[in-house]
Amino acid sequence: MSRPPFTPTIASLPKLVPFVGPEALERARGRPFSARLGANESIFGSSPKAVAAMREAAAENWKYSDPENFELRSAIADHHGVAIENVVVGEGIDGLLGLTCTMFLTPGAHVVTTDGAYPTFNFHVRAHGGVLDLVPMHDMREDVPRLIESAKALSARMLYVSNPNNPMGSWWPAEAMTQFIGALAPETLLILDEAYVETAPEGTAPPIDISNPQVVHYRTFSKAYGLAGARIGYAIGESSVIEAFDKVRNHYGINRVGQIGALAAIRDQAYLRDAVGAIAAARERIAAIASANGLSPLPSAANFVAIDCGRDAAFAEHVLKALLDRDVFVRKPIAKGIDHCIRVSCGRDEDLDVFAKALPAAIEDARRLS
Amino acid sequence: MSRPPFTPTIASLPKLVPFVGPEALERARGRPFSARLGANESIFGSSPKAVAAMREAAAENWKYSDPENFELRSAIADHHGVAIENVVVGEGIDGLLGLTCTMFLTPGAHVVTTDGAYPTFNFHVRAHGGVLDLVPMHDMREDVPRLIESAKALSARMLYVSNPNNPMGSWWPAEAMTQFIGALAPETLLILDEAYVETAPEGTAPPIDISNPQVVHYRTFSKAYGLAGARIGYAIGESSVIEAFDKVRNHYGINRVGQIGALAAIRDQAYLRDAVGAIAAARERIAAIASANGLSPLPSAANFVAIDCGRDAAFAEHVLKALLDRDVFVRKPIAKGIDHCIRVSCGRDEDLDVFAKALPAAIEDARRLS
């Protein structure tokens, strides 16, 4: 029996996984990590009100969730001062990025992004046959002027910008972003990934202009809200763009417990402020630990800190491996120009204690091996 | 500012929603339903062990789930006597159907299914530019011999068969299905939707032949397992087909609470047997209520009963509306040849009491209006 043929796009794709999860690493190692500081989760957790609502919802999980996500979208719309028609909820930003590709990309379409920015976006673009054009970072920040130029030159269908950027934590102020948005070519959709914007300085998020069909803002409950496991992201944009998601999305794709948890979380802005404060304090402490060990922490607007290990990529890779060996789960950038760094997610004091204890020996290992 | 262009497929699609959820109906009515018997959920709920595991998981929902779904896939593989490489987990069968379309459909490809079978499958096919060829039911059952013929004549890329069928509850025995599988044209993938197979008579599910890349089996935790809100489905097939899902799936799309709940549920087969027993008893009672009111219940292998209202589609529509007016959420088939029926999901005694009480008056209303 022969296999029915895959589409040409799928047949031509290599086997590719965006990120190996910590669980897979733990299975390979045969033991758990002591500190989970690699996936930019919020170890501070979600609002206790969200936890209570999710516990309560467990017994009712025989029900499908509301496929319109009406209450959650209403709360999100209120929070951002837009209408419910400007909001779509998806299975994390990841899910929404995939749908956006389905809506706008045909095989061969050009897509511009930053070399070393979000791999899952690139994964979805490739699965849709899109052609990726990668612009290097400039000073470890997304080179937005050059991204805009490159998108213009290629008549790109999509331009991906994350603000703040992952994995560097760097960011642009709102005024600069607004100026860039005005410079977009008319055929290009700007995918503005703001997954980390809640932890950024005031004045980082550009105003959301729901009259502009060229910009879609992507937000998530996975980071500052502390609900990565819930898989709830949302996109905000002009209503005809948002409405088109309904033509392609999995209408019953949102899990009921997560839907209920996210609703409770967005209603508890006091908790969010506390969490953002704890994240800011953890950033300071990660920076202090790095500095105390002779490494250079980068300024960060996100819930992690990129640390320049001061030598080449091979050295940073050795530091990373030595940390993993010491049961500290962290990750590192792999693109040229930023691959001399490691990336450490914010955590509680006890998590950072583990990191602080492991780092000196990890650096020593790396020095010996380099 | 103009909108960047959608793909031709998306631009040509009408606004289309597979199913309106009961929550949207409740919002429009301004009051809740008394009995939720329209979405083929399992009101009996999931295993208490699954509920306990999900409650426990709520506080840890700051973690992403394992993107490989390793433990869950291992348990599913063990349960079915296949290898983990033969199993992929997705956001319900709905999510997996969409991915299957991405893997196999290019615009213009032919897809064969039954008129009145699963609308969400058709939704995904259209979103991928596929051309649907609808074969009518024969005796209110999927006409599998004619489906196979039609797929052959059209060199269809995909053939969709559900066994048992939703919305009729009808089914084919395993031997017939195995024979049909042997008759497939080599270019056609058989999408065998077995969402309801746990509640079917012994001998309904054909053996899973993981050496055959032409057949993918779709299963779910939404029906007999009582975890519709968890959005966990899975597909079983030949390893090269299953591996290709990794090229297109949202690797972090599965919510952590649902993943943990599904694992506990599949490990509690004793509870599943009890639930299947309760569902069978509810089927009997729905049939008895229908008969007592002069309607004709159809034999069902699923967790619902289709009821022939004995007159035309308009009459059945009136019965449906009168039930909704009496706070009983049920649905009805809309395709020709089956549109004289309503469909009632299994429920607890108290749910079916509400239905039993509302039905005579609903029929009276319908008679008056017809």
XYZ file of C-alpha atoms in Angstrom:
740
model
C 0.000 0.000 0.000
C 1.447 3.330 -1.008
C 1.031 6.570 0.872
C -1.331 9.140 -0.616
C 0.777 12.129 -1.718
C 1.453 15.018 0.649
C 1.188 18.528 -0.794
C 4.410 19.719 -2.484
C 5.027 22.115 0.427
C 4.725 19.415 3.078
C 6.706 16.883 1.044
C 9.588 19.343 0.685
C 9.743 20.305 4.375
C 12.437 18.796 6.568
C 11.460 17.271 9.887
C 11.543 20.278 12.187
C 10.544 20.963 15.743
C 10.458 24.587 16.936
C 11.541 23.928 20.527
C 12.488 20.839 22.491
C 10.548 20.980 25.767
C 12.170 20.590 29.189
C 10.234 17.344 29.687
C 12.017 15.788 26.687
C 15.370 16.906 28.097
C 14.444 15.438 31.477
C 13.503 12.136 29.873
C 16.823 12.054 28.000
C 18.772 12.958 31.161
C 16.850 10.555 33.313
C 16.371 13.162 36.047
C 14.350 16.350 36.583
C 15.699 19.886 36.555
C 16.072 21.733 39.860
C 15.264 25.122 38.309
C 12.971 25.610 35.320
C 14.338 28.848 33.850
C 14.380 28.135 30.132
C 10.885 28.554 28.675
C 10.006 32.100 29.786
C 7.128 30.808 31.848
C 6.067 32.747 34.929
C 7.058 30.615 37.895
C 5.220 33.152 40.051
C 2.069 31.502 38.760
C -1.269 33.004 37.852
C -3.726 34.949 39.981
C -5.057 32.835 42.889
C -8.488 33.762 41.554
C -7.591 32.144 38.242
C -6.306 29.034 40.009
C -9.518 28.808 42.036
C -11.661 29.236 38.915
C -9.729 26.525 37.081
C -9.984 24.093 40.010
C -13.701 24.731 40.096
C -13.961 24.193 36.320
C -12.298 20.761 36.380
C -15.478 18.845 37.208
C -17.372 20.648 34.436
C -14.816 19.779 31.791
C -17.334 17.472 30.122
C -18.723 20.619 28.467
C -17.267 22.158 25.364
C -16.142 25.714 25.879
C -18.061 28.564 24.303
C -16.704 28.527 20.725
C -17.199 32.295 20.447
C -15.103 32.916 23.589
C -17.662 35.616 24.218
C -17.000 36.474 27.859
C -13.246 36.296 27.475
C -13.240 38.401 24.310
C -15.529 40.928 25.992
C -13.150 41.236 28.935
C -10.143 41.561 26.612
C -11.967 44.170 24.523
C -12.857 46.161 27.636
C -9.310 45.939 28.904
C -7.917 47.376 25.670
C -10.749 49.779 24.919
C -11.697 48.112 21.652
C -14.836 46.282 20.478
C -15.332 42.531 20.728
C -15.187 42.418 16.893
C -11.554 43.477 17.138
C -10.531 40.466 19.228
C -9.924 36.817 18.351
C -8.803 34.189 20.866
C -6.537 31.330 19.827
C -4.443 28.438 21.135
C -1.624 30.722 22.245
C 0.051 33.244 19.980
C 1.559 30.199 18.245
C -1.848 29.043 17.083
C -2.818 32.515 15.907
C 0.439 32.885 13.957
C -0.347 29.670 12.092
C -3.846 30.903 11.250
C -2.477 34.232 10.066
C -0.219 32.362 7.646
C -3.241 30.405 6.354
C -5.099 33.670 5.786
C -2.346 35.567 3.971
C 0.291 33.209 2.558
C 0.342 31.266 -0.667
C 3.420 29.174 -1.551
C 6.273 31.409 -2.658
C 5.079 34.496 -0.773
C 7.839 36.520 0.881
C 7.908 36.982 4.622
C 10.394 39.164 6.456
C 11.553 38.601 10.011
C 14.650 38.932 12.150
C 17.345 36.274 12.120
C 17.094 34.742 15.585
C 13.574 35.994 16.347
C 10.704 33.609 17.104
C 11.342 30.164 15.519
C 7.703 29.099 15.801
C 6.678 31.921 13.465
C 9.245 30.682 10.937
C 7.946 27.135 11.414
C 4.426 28.203 10.427
C 5.652 30.278 7.472
C 7.558 27.271 6.097
C 4.568 24.970 6.582
C 2.612 27.355 4.346
C 5.307 27.462 1.676
C 6.344 31.023 2.522
C 9.859 32.229 1.708
C 11.623 33.662 4.745
C 13.910 36.629 4.426
C 15.974 37.095 7.564
C 17.342 40.481 8.620
C 20.148 40.379 11.200
C 19.744 42.172 14.509
C 21.507 45.462 14.993
C 23.057 45.960 18.430
C 21.133 42.895 19.592
C 17.835 44.612 18.821
C 15.427 43.965 15.929
C 16.512 46.277 13.112
C 13.041 47.600 12.402
C 14.025 50.260 9.836
C 15.827 47.612 7.807
C 12.963 45.139 8.270
C 10.555 47.696 6.798
C 12.912 48.372 3.891
C 13.389 44.697 3.233
C 9.619 44.059 3.294
C 9.152 46.905 0.798
C 11.862 45.675 -1.539
C 10.383 42.159 -1.582
C 6.696 43.195 -1.594
C 6.484 40.930 1.451
C 3.089 39.632 2.488
C 4.071 39.678 6.150
C 6.562 41.380 8.379
C 7.144 39.951 11.846
C 8.270 42.241 14.653
C 8.349 41.318 18.327
C 8.392 44.134 20.849
C 9.915 43.320 23.306
C 12.047 40.846 21.395
C 12.608 37.265 22.458
C 15.358 36.007 23.031
C 17.174 39.300 23.707
C 14.680 41.251 25.805
C 15.376 44.376 23.727
C 12.570 46.754 22.692
C 11.550 49.852 20.800
C 9.580 52.734 22.323
C 5.993 53.195 21.180
C 6.733 56.362 19.185
C 9.305 54.572 17.035
C 6.903 51.668 16.435
C 4.112 54.051 15.432
C 6.449 55.733 12.981
C 7.450 52.369 11.496
C 3.822 51.336 11.161
C 3.224 54.469 9.087
C 6.041 53.453 6.763
C 4.659 50.003 5.864
C 4.084 49.159 2.212
C 0.344 48.689 1.582
C 0.596 44.987 0.666
C 2.366 44.032 3.893
C 0.744 42.834 7.096
C 2.677 43.711 10.238
C 2.563 40.894 12.765
C 3.344 42.700 15.988
C 4.118 40.074 18.612
C 3.665 41.719 22.008
C 3.864 38.544 24.097
C 6.119 40.258 26.619
C 4.710 43.771 26.562
C 3.102 43.627 30.030
C 6.568 43.481 31.595
C 7.994 46.277 29.418
C 8.481 49.902 30.526
C 5.463 52.168 30.251
C 5.399 53.563 26.722
C 6.589 50.441 24.895
C 3.275 49.331 23.372
C 2.161 51.572 20.514
C -1.514 52.586 20.659
C -3.781 49.981 19.071
C -5.345 51.558 15.975
C -8.255 49.292 15.089
C -8.893 51.255 11.907
C -5.604 50.005 10.460
C -5.964 46.605 8.696
C -2.198 46.361 8.221
C -1.314 45.701 11.844
C -2.337 42.811 14.076
C -1.255 42.833 17.730
C -0.621 39.450 19.365
C -0.910 39.064 23.134
C -0.900 36.097 25.483
C -1.792 34.804 28.930
C 1.350 32.637 28.862
C 3.878 35.183 30.134
C 3.132 37.859 32.766
C -0.316 36.347 33.439
C 1.352 33.037 34.334
C -0.922 30.737 32.332
C 1.368 29.140 29.737
C -0.324 25.750 30.195
C -3.735 27.237 29.413
C -2.787 27.998 25.791
C -4.744 31.208 25.489
C -3.489 33.967 23.229
C -5.358 36.703 21.452
C -5.014 39.005 18.492
C -6.368 42.524 18.182
C -6.871 44.265 14.868
C -9.206 45.800 12.355
C -12.530 43.973 12.332
C -12.417 42.596 8.751
C -9.038 41.015 9.450
C -10.187 39.619 12.786
C -13.404 38.302 11.233
C -11.372 36.321 8.687
C -9.882 34.246 11.507
C -13.350 32.728 11.809
C -12.924 31.247 8.331
C -9.903 29.217 9.357
C -9.762 28.803 13.112
C -10.651 25.657 15.035
C -13.863 27.066 16.544
C -13.852 24.516 19.364
C -10.086 24.671 19.825
C -10.009 26.533 23.132
C -10.071 24.417 26.265
C -12.733 25.289 28.815
C -10.512 25.381 31.906
C -8.059 27.713 30.191
C -10.846 29.940 28.911
C -12.195 30.307 32.447
C -8.734 30.789 33.939
C -7.819 33.527 31.468
C -11.070 35.362 32.182
C -10.336 35.362 35.918
C -6.736 36.400 35.248
C -7.532 39.444 33.109
C -10.042 40.570 35.733
C -7.332 40.530 38.400
C -5.093 43.374 37.268
C -3.896 43.895 40.841
C -2.304 40.456 40.750
C -0.802 41.196 37.336
C 0.857 44.319 38.750
C 2.339 42.257 41.585
C 3.582 39.633 39.156
C 5.164 42.283 36.936
C 6.886 43.671 40.028
C 8.206 40.240 40.982
C 9.436 39.732 37.420
C 11.238 43.088 37.450
C 12.924 42.184 40.740
C 13.959 38.803 39.330
C 15.447 40.513 36.254
C 17.572 42.655 38.585
C 18.731 39.632 40.483
C 19.615 37.641 37.341
C 21.598 40.656 36.143
C 23.383 40.890 39.496
C 24.259 37.187 39.447
C 25.612 37.498 35.906
C 27.662 40.593 36.748
C 29.049 39.001 39.907
C 30.392 36.237 37.678
C 32.005 38.579 35.167
C 29.296 38.195 32.521
C 27.277 41.039 30.965
C 23.502 41.021 31.414
C 21.551 42.857 28.704
C 18.781 45.295 29.592
C 15.464 43.438 29.322
C 11.821 44.446 28.993
C 10.674 40.827 29.139
C 10.411 38.077 31.762
C 13.936 36.839 31.100
C 17.447 38.232 30.784
C 19.891 37.555 27.971
C 23.441 37.331 29.267
C 26.463 38.019 27.101
C 28.994 35.379 28.086
C 31.804 37.583 26.808
C 33.390 35.133 24.379
C 32.256 33.219 21.298
C 29.229 31.024 20.617
C 31.100 27.850 21.500
C 31.880 29.261 24.926
C 28.241 30.226 25.555
C 27.199 26.757 24.412
C 29.569 25.247 26.979
C 28.107 27.465 29.715
C 24.617 26.368 28.678
C 25.516 22.676 28.712
C 27.258 22.974 32.057
C 24.162 24.638 33.527
C 21.925 21.885 32.127
C 24.288 19.300 33.623
C 23.825 21.059 36.963
C 20.045 20.686 36.615
C 19.366 24.293 35.603
C 17.083 24.464 32.572
C 18.008 27.547 30.509
C 18.252 28.172 26.769
C 20.438 30.212 24.421
C 20.027 32.146 21.172
C 21.501 30.338 18.181
C 21.502 33.008 15.440
C 24.780 34.678 14.452
C 25.452 37.892 16.321
C 23.518 36.843 19.408
C 24.792 33.293 19.874
C 27.403 34.337 22.428
C 24.562 34.797 24.929
C 22.494 32.561 27.172
C 18.925 33.357 28.182
C 17.647 32.959 31.738
C 13.925 33.238 32.572
C 12.772 35.039 35.699
C 12.027 32.879 38.700
C 11.444 32.945 42.438
C 14.306 33.472 44.844
C 14.707 29.729 45.337
C 14.972 29.149 41.569
C 17.541 31.900 41.165
C 19.479 30.537 44.156
C 19.956 27.327 42.167
C 21.131 29.340 39.167
C 23.450 31.500 41.301
C 25.001 28.412 42.806
C 25.499 26.626 39.476
C 26.813 29.513 37.398
C 30.389 29.874 38.728
C 31.135 26.188 38.212
C 29.450 26.260 34.786
C 31.706 29.123 33.703
C 34.708 27.265 35.028
C 33.719 24.165 33.020
C 33.258 26.294 29.917
C 36.664 27.928 30.330
C 38.300 24.540 30.654
C 36.589 23.274 27.485
C 37.103 26.368 25.295
C -4.960 52.253 4.705
C -5.875 49.262 2.597
C -5.979 45.689 3.824
C -3.178 43.388 2.705
C -4.693 40.770 0.389
C -6.016 37.483 1.756
C -5.168 34.340 -0.205
C -7.615 33.633 -3.071
C -9.079 30.715 -1.091
C -9.760 32.807 2.002
C -11.036 35.783 -0.008
C -13.560 33.542 -1.785
C -14.885 31.847 1.370
C -18.207 32.982 2.794
C -18.431 33.742 6.495
C -19.143 30.350 7.960
C -19.356 28.900 11.443
C -19.538 25.105 11.823
C -21.777 25.062 14.923
C -23.419 27.714 17.045
C -22.677 26.829 20.669
C -25.346 26.574 23.374
C -23.811 29.585 25.136
C -24.553 31.778 22.102
C -28.155 30.511 22.077
C -28.459 31.212 25.791
C -27.162 34.743 25.294
C -29.683 35.325 22.491
C -32.539 33.840 24.565
C -31.533 35.689 27.674
C -31.856 32.579 29.826
C -30.017 29.289 30.335
C -31.152 25.854 29.138
C -32.522 23.381 31.685
C -31.137 20.375 29.833
C -27.952 20.418 27.728
C -28.657 17.598 25.266
C -27.483 19.074 21.970
C -23.702 18.839 21.685
C -23.104 15.118 22.277
C -21.121 15.851 25.391
C -21.065 13.292 28.189
C -23.054 14.791 31.030
C -21.950 11.804 33.103
C -18.616 13.582 33.289
C -15.115 12.182 33.254
C -13.413 9.758 35.612
C -13.200 11.181 39.154
C -9.488 10.426 38.882
C -9.303 12.721 35.858
C -11.203 15.448 37.705
C -8.845 15.130 40.693
C -5.791 15.269 38.421
C -7.102 18.373 36.652
C -7.900 20.134 39.934
C -4.403 19.363 41.103
C -2.951 20.666 37.824
C -4.655 24.064 38.033
C -1.992 25.640 40.255
C 0.773 24.394 37.960
C -0.808 25.870 34.851
C 2.050 28.388 34.613
C 4.021 25.591 32.918
C 3.723 24.776 29.250
C 2.599 21.228 28.630
C 5.035 18.705 27.223
C 4.932 19.516 23.480
C 5.638 15.870 22.623
C 2.642 14.707 24.690
C 4.946 11.833 25.569
C 3.149 10.281 28.526
C -0.270 10.668 26.973
C 0.838 9.259 23.629
C 2.545 6.366 25.418
C -0.674 5.545 27.271
C -2.724 5.803 24.071
C -0.234 3.620 22.217
C -0.326 1.001 24.980
C -4.115 1.074 25.010
C -4.311 0.389 21.279
C -1.300 -1.916 21.030
C 0.620 0.361 18.666
C 3.899 2.276 18.996
C 4.140 5.883 20.157
C 5.275 6.793 16.610
C 1.817 5.825 15.419
C 0.043 8.377 17.621
C -0.364 12.146 17.363
C -2.346 14.233 19.846
C -4.249 17.323 18.719
C -6.749 19.950 19.840
C -9.693 17.591 19.462
C -10.448 15.649 16.296
C -11.409 19.035 14.821
C -7.841 20.294 15.117
C -6.418 17.095 13.637
C -8.830 17.243 10.688
C -7.591 20.748 9.896
C -3.968 19.592 10.016
C -4.747 16.619 7.794
C -6.131 19.033 5.208
C -2.938 21.098 5.416
C -0.887 17.962 4.831
C -2.809 16.576 1.872
C -4.919 19.268 0.168
C -3.964 21.828 -2.422
C -6.646 24.158 -3.812
C -8.905 22.311 -6.239
C -8.285 18.860 -4.748
C -11.365 16.636 -4.543
C -12.640 15.420 -1.216
C -15.519 12.988 -0.790
C -17.797 12.853 2.212
C -21.427 12.202 3.095
C -24.052 14.912 2.728
C -25.016 15.681 6.316
C -21.906 14.173 7.918
C -19.524 16.253 10.041
C -19.727 19.981 9.095
C -16.419 20.824 10.767
C -14.597 18.514 8.374
C -16.220 20.340 5.447
C -15.268 23.655 7.051
C -11.585 22.688 7.086
C -11.695 21.323 3.533
C -13.132 24.600 2.253
C -10.565 26.646 4.164
C -7.897 24.699 2.267
C -9.561 25.244 -1.113
C -10.676 21.620 -1.415
C -13.679 20.734 -3.568
C -16.304 18.778 -1.646
C -18.272 16.007 -3.319
C -21.228 14.982 -1.182
C -22.731 11.510 -1.359
C -26.245 11.171 0.113
C -26.895 8.730 2.936
C -28.614 5.466 2.103
C -31.178 4.326 4.659
C -29.877 7.026 7.001
C -26.436 5.391 7.019
C -23.240 6.518 5.296
C -23.242 4.876 1.863
C -19.688 3.616 2.085
C -19.690 1.565 -1.142
C -20.797 4.639 -3.077
C -18.350 6.860 -1.179
C -15.502 4.580 -2.276
C -16.755 4.596 -5.882
C -17.081 8.342 -5.887
C -13.588 8.821 -4.451
C -12.230 6.528 -7.176
C -14.053 8.306 -9.977
C -12.760 11.693 -8.811
C -9.249 10.568 -7.805
C -10.136 12.152 -4.470
C -7.302 13.077 -2.130
C -9.433 12.338 0.900
C -12.468 10.301 1.791
C -14.205 11.010 5.081
C -16.121 8.226 6.832
C -17.434 8.382 10.379
C -18.201 5.117 12.118
C -20.489 5.451 14.022
C -21.967 8.337 12.081
C -22.953 11.640 13.609
C -25.792 12.858 13.485
C -27.609 9.560 12.823
C -25.879 7.136 15.194
C -25.738 4.534 12.394
C -22.677 2.328 11.879
C -20.972 -0.377 9.847
C -19.512 -3.555 11.313
C -15.727 -3.910 11.363
C -15.656 -6.565 8.616
C -17.423 -4.280 6.160
C -15.082 -1.400 6.997
C -12.035 -3.628 6.503
C -13.367 -4.697 3.128
C -13.937 -1.076 2.121
C -10.444 -0.113 3.228
C -9.092 -2.775 0.878
C -11.025 -1.199 -2.003
C -9.533 2.313 -1.654
C -7.815 3.858 -4.659
C -4.094 4.312 -3.910
C -4.166 8.123 -4.094
C -6.938 8.462 -1.502
C -6.495 8.941 2.238
C -9.327 7.495 4.323
C -10.148 9.739 7.260
C -11.889 7.341 9.595
C -13.578 9.389 12.292
C -14.216 7.078 15.241
C -15.202 9.765 17.751
C -18.110 7.646 18.976
C -16.632 4.170 18.669
C -16.273 3.543 22.421
C -20.067 3.481 22.747
C -20.594 1.245 19.692
C -21.275 -2.499 19.805
C -18.248 -4.769 20.108
C -16.987 -5.406 16.582
C -17.623 -1.947 15.147
C -14.036 -0.672 15.064
C -11.954 -2.317 12.341
C -8.500 -3.448 13.481
C -5.917 -0.662 13.293
C -3.373 -1.629 10.633
C -0.432 0.664 11.256
C 1.307 -0.627 8.125
C -1.372 1.010 5.953
C -0.572 4.669 5.143
C -3.978 5.152 3.519
C -6.020 5.081 6.709
C -5.896 7.415 9.682
C -8.115 6.687 12.703
C -9.379 9.696 14.688
C -10.356 9.284 18.342
C -11.264 11.696 21.091
C -11.611 12.243 24.825
C -14.637 14.471 24.171
C -17.334 11.810 23.986
C -17.402 8.632 26.105
C -14.433 9.853 28.177
C -16.413 12.958 29.134
C -13.698 15.551 28.502
C -15.060 17.723 25.688
C -13.740 20.877 27.371
C -10.214 19.466 27.472
C -9.877 19.492 23.662
C -7.818 16.357 23.369
C -8.146 14.161 20.316
C -5.694 11.791 18.729
C -4.962 10.156 15.430
C -3.459 6.729 14.864
C -1.829 5.695 11.623
C 1.252 4.617 9.756
C 4.338 6.287 11.201
C 5.357 8.373 8.165
C 1.881 9.891 8.000
C 1.819 10.544 11.747
C 5.313 12.033 11.652
C 4.175 14.559 9.034
C 1.758 16.066 11.562
C 4.900 17.360 13.301
C 5.577 19.528 10.257
C 2.325 21.420 10.625
C 0.938 21.066 14.126
C 1.038 23.717 16.835
C 3.602 21.909 18.987
C 2.577 23.824 22.099
C -1.140 23.726 21.262
C -2.233 21.217 23.895
C -3.278 22.653 27.238
C -1.583 21.175 30.284
C -4.696 20.536 32.390
C -6.374 18.684 29.519
C -3.251 16.670 28.797
C -3.112 15.548 32.422
C -6.861 14.873 32.572
C -6.804 12.756 29.422
C -3.914 10.696 30.784
C -5.834 9.947 33.972
C -8.971 9.194 31.960
C -7.415 6.633 29.624
C -5.861 4.907 32.630
C -9.294 4.497 34.219
C -10.935 2.021 31.851
C -13.233 0.818 34.628
C -14.827 4.257 34.728
C -15.087 4.294 30.936
C -17.003 1.001 31.040
C -19.406 2.487 33.591
C -19.887 5.594 31.475
C -20.549 3.506 28.372
C -23.144 1.575 30.367
C -24.811 4.776 31.513
C -24.821 6.059 27.930
C -26.419 2.828 26.672
C -29.125 3.099 29.326
C -29.760 6.733 28.378
C -30.080 5.735 24.705
C -32.785 3.240 25.715
C -34.621 5.843 27.701
C -34.485 8.484 24.929
C -35.845 5.847 22.541
C -38.633 4.983 24.988
C -39.566 8.657 25.425
C -39.668 9.121 21.644
C -41.778 5.994 21.112
C -44.174 6.934 23.893
C -44.806 10.155 21.967
C -45.416 8.434 18.646
C -41.988 9.258 17.185
C -39.478 6.724 15.826
C -36.073 6.517 17.479
C -33.270 5.222 15.262
C -30.864 2.552 16.485
C -27.709 4.299 17.718
C -24.138 3.247 18.407
C -23.228 6.714 19.668
C -23.940 8.856 22.738
C -27.088 10.333 21.201
C -30.257 9.159 19.487
C -31.646 10.489 16.216
C -35.429 10.574 16.307
C -37.540 10.440 13.162
C -40.360 12.913 13.780
C -42.518 11.130 11.214
C -43.285 14.064 8.961
C -41.254 16.542 6.886
C -38.254 18.716 7.709
C -40.426 21.716 8.564
C -42.236 19.653 11.169
C -38.982 18.445 12.757
C -37.750 22.045 12.739
C -40.876 23.075 14.639
C -40.333 20.291 17.183
C -36.726 21.461 17.608
C -37.707 25.095 18.106
C -40.453 24.183 20.550
C -37.952 22.144 22.581
C -35.486 25.039 22.596
C -38.303 27.346 23.722
C -38.901 24.915 26.582
C -35.227 25.224 27.597
C -34.147 21.881 26.152
C -30.970 22.247 24.066
C -31.062 19.691 21.237
C -30.023 19.856 17.572
C -31.240 18.418 14.279
C -29.719 17.175 11.024
C -30.177 19.620 8.157
C -29.184 17.573 5.087
C -31.893 16.276 2.760
C -33.042 12.764 3.570
C -32.258 13.081 7.278
C -33.757 16.505 8.021
C -37.020 15.038 9.304
C -35.151 13.978 12.448
C -34.015 15.640 15.653
C -30.954 14.536 17.601
C -30.934 14.144 21.384
C -27.692 13.565 23.307
C -27.567 11.125 26.200
C -27.933 12.585 29.664
C -28.608 11.729 33.269
C -32.094 10.843 34.436
C -32.763 14.415 35.524
C -31.796 15.755 32.095
C -33.980 13.235 30.306
C -36.844 14.036 32.710
C -36.756 17.592 31.376
C -36.802 16.268 27.810
C -39.630 13.811 28.567
C -41.681 16.573 30.077
C -41.112 19.026 27.218
C -41.557 16.664 24.266
C -45.369 16.156 24.242
C -46.038 19.906 24.272
C -43.322 20.480 21.678
C -44.980 17.973 19.348
C -48.323 19.635 19.940
C -46.832 23.025 19.058
C -45.300 21.585 15.913
C -48.596 20.007 14.831
C -50.348 23.319 15.300
C -47.749 25.155 13.219
C -47.411 22.589 10.394
